Amino acid sequence: MIISASRRTDIPSLHTKWFINRLKEGYIITQNPINKNNFYKITLNKNIVDIIVFWSKNPDIEFLNEVKDLGYEFYLHFTITAYDENIEKNIPDKYSLIKKFQSISKLFAKEKIVWRYDPIILNDDFDINYHINHFKNFAYSLNGYTDECIFSFVEIYSKIKNSIKNINNDDKVLLIENMKYISEKNNIKLKSCSQDFDNSNIKIEKSACIDKERIQKILGYSIKEKKDKSQRKLCACIESIDIGMYNTCTNGCIYCYANSKNILKDYDANSKILSDKYLNDNINIKERKIIVNEKSKVFKL
C-alpha cells in the first residue's frame, strides 16, 4: 500500500505532530473529498505500508528523521519555485530552501527527493526570462542532489481567473525547451506533470508523481499497484491513498486549488482525522480496501 501525504495539504511542514501520532497509533481516518458523508479507516501498520510519498514546500527535517526511525520508507516531492511572498505568502526564502533540499538529499539519498518547479505562471511579472534565470540558478544548486525535476503550468480555475492569465502554447514550448537544456546540463531529468503541448516536437517525458519505478528501486521489491484511474487523464501516477484534507494548508499560495476556506480551527494533533470537525458519534466509518504487496526482494537500488 502506498500512502500519499499529501496532494491536498503540506503535512511535512504543517502537520508533523499529527502525522507522527497517527503512525504511532497505527491508523488514520480520512474523508472522501467529494462525497463528504463517507469516512474511511486506513491502517498505517508499517508491515502493510510499502512507502509514503510526501509533498511539501518546506519539509521539517526532524519529522522526516522520525518517520524513518519509526521504520517507514518514503520519498519526497519538494517544491521550489521562483515566486516571492506575493504569490507564496508563507514560504521561506528560496535559497534557504535550497540548502534544506541539499541537507535532505545528503541525509536520505538523492533518489528519495524530487524537485518540483510548479506551477509555472507566465505574466508581466514572471516572464520567460525570469523563469529561465531562476531555474538556471536552482538547477545549478541542485546538481547532484536530485535526479528529477517535475513541472506543470498553472491551471486557470474560477478562484484565480481574474489574477492569472492563460499561457499560449508557443510560450510554453519556448520556456520548456530552455528548462530542458538547463536540466540536462545539471544532470537532472526534466519531466512534465499532466501536460500536453499542442503541435510541438518537444520531447519531454511524462512524470508519475506516485512513481512505480522509483518506488520499486527504493523498496527493492515489486509492487502490484496500477495506474490511478481516479486522477486526471494525463496523469501517470499509480494507485495510492491520500490521507490529507482540503482547506488545512496555511502556506498561502494564491494559485492553490486545495484551499477555499480554513478549517484549522478544528485542528487537533491528537485527532484521528486531520480536522476533527467532521467526527461525531453518528458518522459511519468504513474500512478502506488496500493493496498488500509481498515484500520479497527481487532487486536492489
Short mmCIF file of C-alpha atoms in Angstrom, two decimals:
data_model
loop_
_atom_site.label_atom_id
_atom_site.label_comp_id
_atom_site.label_asym_id
_atom_site.label_seq_id
_atom_site.Cartn_x
_atom_site.Cartn_y
_atom_site.Cartn_z
CA MET A 1 0.00 0.00 0.00
CA ILE A 2 1.22 3.47 -0.91
CA ILE A 3 0.30 6.48 1.21
CA SER A 4 0.24 9.97 -0.34
CA ALA A 5 0.79 12.73 2.22
CA SER A 6 -0.47 14.77 0.60
CA ARG A 7 -1.64 16.41 -2.62
CA ARG A 8 -4.19 18.30 -0.51
CA THR A 9 -2.04 19.89 2.20
CA ASP A 10 1.56 20.28 3.37
CA ILE A 11 1.87 17.60 6.05
CA PRO A 12 5.72 17.53 6.27
CA SER A 13 5.71 21.24 7.13
CA LEU A 14 2.42 21.98 8.91
CA HIS A 15 1.01 18.78 10.41
CA THR A 16 4.06 16.86 11.57
CA LYS A 17 3.00 16.09 15.14
CA TRP A 18 -0.43 14.92 13.98
CA PHE A 19 1.02 12.57 11.37
CA ILE A 20 3.61 11.09 13.72
CA ASN A 21 0.81 10.42 16.22
CA ARG A 22 -1.15 8.60 13.52
CA LEU A 23 1.85 6.45 12.58
CA LYS A 24 2.38 5.53 16.23
CA GLU A 25 -1.29 4.67 16.75
CA GLY A 26 -1.31 2.66 13.51
CA TYR A 27 -4.34 4.01 11.67
CA ILE A 28 -5.97 7.15 10.33
CA ILE A 29 -9.47 8.34 9.46
CA THR A 30 -9.96 10.08 6.10
CA GLN A 31 -12.93 11.78 4.49
CA ASN A 32 -13.91 11.36 0.86
CA PRO A 33 -13.34 14.88 -0.57
CA ILE A 34 -16.26 14.54 -3.00
CA ASN A 35 -18.81 12.51 -1.03
CA LYS A 36 -18.22 14.06 2.37
CA ASN A 37 -20.52 11.64 4.16
CA ASN A 38 -18.04 8.83 3.52
CA PHE A 39 -15.27 8.25 6.04
CA TYR A 40 -12.65 5.53 5.93
CA LYS A 41 -10.31 3.91 8.41
CA ILE A 42 -6.91 3.17 6.91
CA THR A 43 -4.30 1.04 8.60
CA LEU A 44 -0.81 2.53 8.85
CA ASN A 45 0.85 -0.67 10.01
CA LYS A 46 4.42 -0.47 8.75
CA ASN A 47 4.24 -4.09 7.63
CA ILE A 48 1.46 -3.12 5.21
CA VAL A 49 2.51 0.41 4.20
CA ASP A 50 5.14 -0.03 1.49
CA ILE A 51 6.08 3.62 1.20
CA ILE A 52 4.87 7.13 2.00
CA VAL A 53 5.09 9.77 -0.72
CA PHE A 54 5.40 13.21 0.85
CA TRP A 55 4.66 16.58 -0.81
CA SER A 56 5.96 19.82 0.70
CA LYS A 57 7.22 23.35 0.15
CA ASN A 58 9.14 23.46 3.44
CA PRO A 59 9.59 19.99 4.96
CA ASP A 60 10.72 19.54 8.54
CA ILE A 61 13.93 17.50 8.56
CA GLU A 62 13.39 16.20 12.09
CA PHE A 63 9.96 14.99 11.04
CA LEU A 64 11.48 13.01 8.16
CA ASN A 65 14.04 11.53 10.53
CA GLU A 66 11.27 10.46 12.91
CA VAL A 67 9.33 8.80 10.07
CA LYS A 68 12.48 6.89 9.15
CA ASP A 69 13.14 5.93 12.79
CA LEU A 70 9.60 4.53 13.03
CA GLY A 71 10.50 2.13 10.22
CA TYR A 72 8.70 3.67 7.22
CA GLU A 73 10.16 4.12 3.76
CA PHE A 74 9.41 7.39 1.98
CA TYR A 75 10.34 9.75 -0.77
CA LEU A 76 9.64 13.45 -1.00
CA HIS A 77 8.35 15.92 -3.58
CA PHE A 78 9.98 19.23 -2.60
CA THR A 79 8.55 22.25 -4.44
CA ILE A 80 10.91 25.18 -5.01
CA THR A 81 9.63 27.85 -7.39
CA ALA A 82 10.78 31.36 -8.31
CA TYR A 83 7.89 33.24 -6.66
CA ASP A 84 8.04 35.77 -3.84
CA GLU A 85 5.74 36.31 -0.87
CA ASN A 86 3.13 37.97 -3.09
CA ILE A 87 2.43 34.59 -4.68
CA GLU A 88 3.53 32.16 -1.95
CA LYS A 89 2.72 34.15 1.16
CA ASN A 90 4.17 31.99 3.93
CA ILE A 91 7.03 30.21 2.17
CA PRO A 92 10.60 31.00 3.33
CA ASP A 93 13.36 32.46 1.20
CA LYS A 94 14.05 30.10 -1.68
CA TYR A 95 17.79 29.93 -1.14
CA SER A 96 17.27 28.76 2.43
CA LEU A 97 15.03 26.06 0.94
CA ILE A 98 17.80 25.09 -1.50
CA LYS A 99 20.09 24.49 1.49
CA LYS A 100 17.37 22.41 3.16
CA PHE A 101 16.92 20.40 -0.04
CA GLN A 102 20.66 19.69 -0.14
CA SER A 103 20.64 18.60 3.51
CA ILE A 104 17.72 16.22 2.99
CA SER A 105 19.41 14.72 -0.06
CA LYS A 106 22.61 14.10 1.91
CA LEU A 107 20.69 12.51 4.79
CA PHE A 108 18.38 10.23 2.82
CA ALA A 109 19.84 9.87 -0.74
CA LYS A 110 19.04 11.88 -3.84
CA GLU A 111 16.72 9.14 -5.14
CA LYS A 112 14.36 9.98 -2.27
CA ILE A 113 13.89 13.64 -3.14
CA VAL A 114 12.29 15.04 -6.30
CA TRP A 115 12.36 18.73 -7.19
CA ARG A 116 9.07 20.24 -8.30
CA TYR A 117 9.07 23.52 -10.22
CA ASP A 118 5.35 24.01 -10.41
CA PRO A 119 3.02 25.53 -11.17
CA ILE A 120 4.57 27.82 -13.77
CA ILE A 121 2.89 31.23 -14.05
CA LEU A 122 3.76 33.37 -17.06
CA ASN A 123 2.80 37.06 -16.97
CA ASP A 124 4.39 40.52 -16.95
CA ASP A 125 5.97 39.93 -13.53
CA PHE A 126 7.10 36.36 -14.20
CA ASP A 127 8.07 36.25 -17.85
CA ILE A 128 10.10 33.64 -19.72
CA ASN A 129 13.47 35.23 -18.91
CA TYR A 130 12.54 35.49 -15.24
CA HIS A 131 11.83 31.77 -15.07
CA ILE A 132 14.91 30.81 -17.10
CA ASN A 133 17.25 32.81 -14.84
CA HIS A 134 15.82 31.44 -11.60
CA PHE A 135 15.53 27.91 -12.91
CA LYS A 136 19.17 28.03 -14.03
CA ASN A 137 20.33 29.10 -10.56
CA PHE A 138 18.20 26.49 -8.81
CA ALA A 139 19.27 23.66 -11.14
CA TYR A 140 22.94 24.54 -10.68
CA SER A 141 22.49 24.43 -6.89
CA LEU A 142 20.62 21.11 -7.00
CA ASN A 143 23.04 19.34 -9.36
CA GLY A 144 23.97 16.11 -7.59
CA TYR A 145 21.19 16.40 -5.02
CA THR A 146 18.30 15.08 -7.13
CA ASP A 147 17.84 13.22 -10.39
CA GLU A 148 14.48 14.65 -11.46
CA CYS A 149 12.53 17.89 -11.80
CA ILE A 150 8.78 17.88 -12.41
CA PHE A 151 7.00 20.90 -13.85
CA SER A 152 3.48 21.91 -14.77
CA PHE A 153 1.76 25.09 -15.88
CA VAL A 154 -0.79 26.78 -13.66
CA GLU A 155 -4.38 25.67 -14.12
CA ILE A 156 -6.82 28.53 -14.54
CA TYR A 157 -9.92 27.96 -12.42
CA SER A 158 -12.58 30.27 -11.01
CA LYS A 159 -10.69 31.36 -7.88
CA ILE A 160 -7.72 32.78 -9.81
CA LYS A 161 -9.01 33.51 -13.33
CA ASN A 162 -9.02 37.28 -12.75
CA SER A 163 -5.43 37.43 -11.49
CA ILE A 164 -3.62 34.85 -13.65
CA LYS A 165 -3.81 34.70 -17.44
CA ASN A 166 -3.86 31.70 -19.75
CA ILE A 167 -0.49 30.80 -21.29
CA ASN A 168 -0.20 30.31 -25.04
CA ASN A 169 1.39 27.14 -26.35
CA ASP A 170 4.34 28.86 -28.07
CA ASP A 171 5.44 30.47 -24.81
CA LYS A 172 5.14 27.13 -23.03
CA VAL A 173 7.31 25.40 -25.60
CA LEU A 174 9.97 28.13 -25.60
CA LEU A 175 10.29 28.05 -21.82
CA ILE A 176 10.36 24.27 -21.56
CA GLU A 177 12.99 23.94 -24.29
CA ASN A 178 15.23 26.20 -22.21
CA MET A 179 14.42 24.36 -18.97
CA LYS A 180 15.20 21.03 -20.59
CA TYR A 181 18.59 22.29 -21.80
CA ILE A 182 19.41 23.66 -18.33
CA SER A 183 18.30 20.44 -16.61
CA GLU A 184 20.43 18.23 -18.83
CA LYS A 185 23.46 20.44 -18.16
CA ASN A 186 22.92 19.82 -14.44
CA ASN A 187 22.28 16.05 -14.57
CA ILE A 188 18.58 16.43 -13.80
CA LYS A 189 15.85 14.82 -15.91
CA LEU A 190 13.00 17.22 -16.66
CA LYS A 191 9.52 15.67 -16.68
CA SER A 192 6.03 17.08 -17.12
CA CYS A 193 3.07 16.53 -14.80
CA SER A 194 -0.21 16.04 -16.69
CA GLN A 195 0.78 18.38 -19.52
CA ASP A 196 0.04 18.35 -23.23
CA PHE A 197 1.87 20.51 -25.76
CA ASP A 198 -0.06 21.15 -28.98
CA ASN A 199 1.77 20.83 -32.29
CA SER A 200 5.15 20.61 -30.64
CA ASN A 201 8.17 18.48 -31.38
CA ILE A 202 9.49 18.98 -27.87
CA LYS A 203 10.38 15.66 -26.27
CA ILE A 204 9.56 15.74 -22.57
CA GLU A 205 8.98 12.56 -20.61
CA LYS A 206 5.73 12.42 -18.64
CA SER A 207 6.21 12.10 -14.91
CA ALA A 208 4.44 9.87 -12.46
CA CYS A 209 4.45 11.70 -9.14
CA ILE A 210 3.49 8.42 -7.48
CA ASP A 211 6.19 6.67 -9.47
CA LYS A 212 6.18 2.87 -9.66
CA GLU A 213 9.72 2.66 -10.99
CA ARG A 214 11.15 4.94 -8.30
CA ILE A 215 9.22 3.16 -5.56
CA GLN A 216 10.41 -0.29 -6.63
CA LYS A 217 14.01 0.91 -6.75
CA ILE A 218 13.75 2.33 -3.23
CA LEU A 219 11.98 -0.74 -1.82
CA GLY A 220 13.92 -3.41 -3.67
CA TYR A 221 10.79 -5.41 -4.48
CA SER A 222 7.95 -5.24 -6.99
CA ILE A 223 4.53 -3.77 -6.21
CA LYS A 224 1.07 -4.52 -7.63
CA GLU A 225 -0.35 -1.01 -7.91
CA LYS A 226 -1.64 0.02 -11.35
CA LYS A 227 -2.43 3.39 -12.93
CA ASP A 228 -4.63 5.50 -10.68
CA LYS A 229 -7.91 5.88 -12.59
CA SER A 230 -9.19 8.49 -10.13
CA GLN A 231 -6.63 11.05 -11.33
CA ARG A 232 -6.69 13.22 -14.46
CA LYS A 233 -6.48 11.59 -17.89
CA LEU A 234 -2.89 12.70 -18.49
CA CYS A 235 -1.74 11.69 -15.01
CA ALA A 236 0.65 8.72 -14.95
CA CYS A 237 0.56 8.10 -11.19
CA ILE A 238 -0.11 4.65 -9.81
CA GLU A 239 -2.68 3.95 -7.11
CA SER A 240 -2.20 5.44 -3.67
CA ILE A 241 -4.31 6.51 -0.71
CA ASP A 242 -4.16 10.23 0.01
CA ILE A 243 -4.66 10.92 3.71
CA GLY A 244 -4.74 14.72 3.59
CA MET A 245 -7.70 17.07 3.79
CA TYR A 246 -8.51 20.17 1.75
CA ASN A 247 -8.58 23.59 3.46
CA THR A 248 -5.91 22.67 6.01
CA CYS A 249 -2.86 24.32 4.40
CA THR A 250 -1.58 27.73 5.54
CA ASN A 251 1.21 28.19 3.00
CA GLY A 252 -0.91 30.91 1.42
CA CYS A 253 -0.20 30.21 -2.28
CA ILE A 254 -2.62 32.21 -4.42
CA TYR A 255 -2.73 29.59 -7.19
CA CYS A 256 -3.68 26.67 -4.94
CA TYR A 257 -6.76 24.59 -5.76
CA ALA A 258 -6.79 22.88 -2.34
CA ASN A 259 -7.91 25.82 -0.20
CA SER A 260 -11.10 27.82 -0.41
CA LYS A 261 -11.50 28.30 3.34
CA ASN A 262 -9.62 27.46 6.52
CA ILE A 263 -10.93 24.71 8.80
CA LEU A 264 -7.86 24.54 11.05
CA LYS A 265 -9.76 25.98 14.00
CA ASP A 266 -10.82 22.36 14.47
CA TYR A 267 -7.25 21.04 14.25
CA ASP A 268 -6.14 18.69 16.99
CA ALA A 269 -2.77 16.95 16.78
CA ASN A 270 -4.26 14.02 18.71
CA SER A 271 -7.29 13.63 16.44
CA LYS A 272 -7.75 10.57 14.23
CA ILE A 273 -8.55 12.88 11.29
CA LEU A 274 -6.69 15.99 10.15
CA SER A 275 -9.61 18.20 11.14
CA ASP A 276 -11.92 16.71 13.75
CA LYS A 277 -14.81 18.98 12.71
CA TYR A 278 -16.40 16.07 10.87
CA LEU A 279 -16.09 13.40 13.52
CA ASN A 280 -19.06 12.68 15.76
CA ASP A 281 -20.84 9.66 17.13
CA ASN A 282 -23.25 9.47 14.19
CA ILE A 283 -20.87 9.06 11.26
CA ASN A 284 -20.25 5.71 9.64
CA ILE A 285 -16.57 4.82 9.25
CA LYS A 286 -15.76 2.09 6.72
CA GLU A 287 -12.61 0.02 6.39
CA ARG A 288 -10.73 1.12 3.26
CA LYS A 289 -9.71 -1.67 0.91
CA ILE A 290 -5.95 -1.74 0.46
CA ILE A 291 -3.36 -3.40 -1.75
CA VAL A 292 -0.96 -5.68 0.12
CA ASN A 293 2.34 -6.35 -1.63
CA GLU A 294 4.59 -9.32 -0.98
CA LYS A 295 7.84 -7.85 0.27
CA SER A 296 10.03 -10.41 -1.45
CA LYS A 297 13.34 -8.96 -2.56
CA VAL A 298 13.75 -9.09 -6.32
CA PHE A 299 16.25 -6.33 -6.97
CA LYS A 300 18.14 -3.60 -5.16
CA LEU A 301 18.75 0.09 -5.72
#
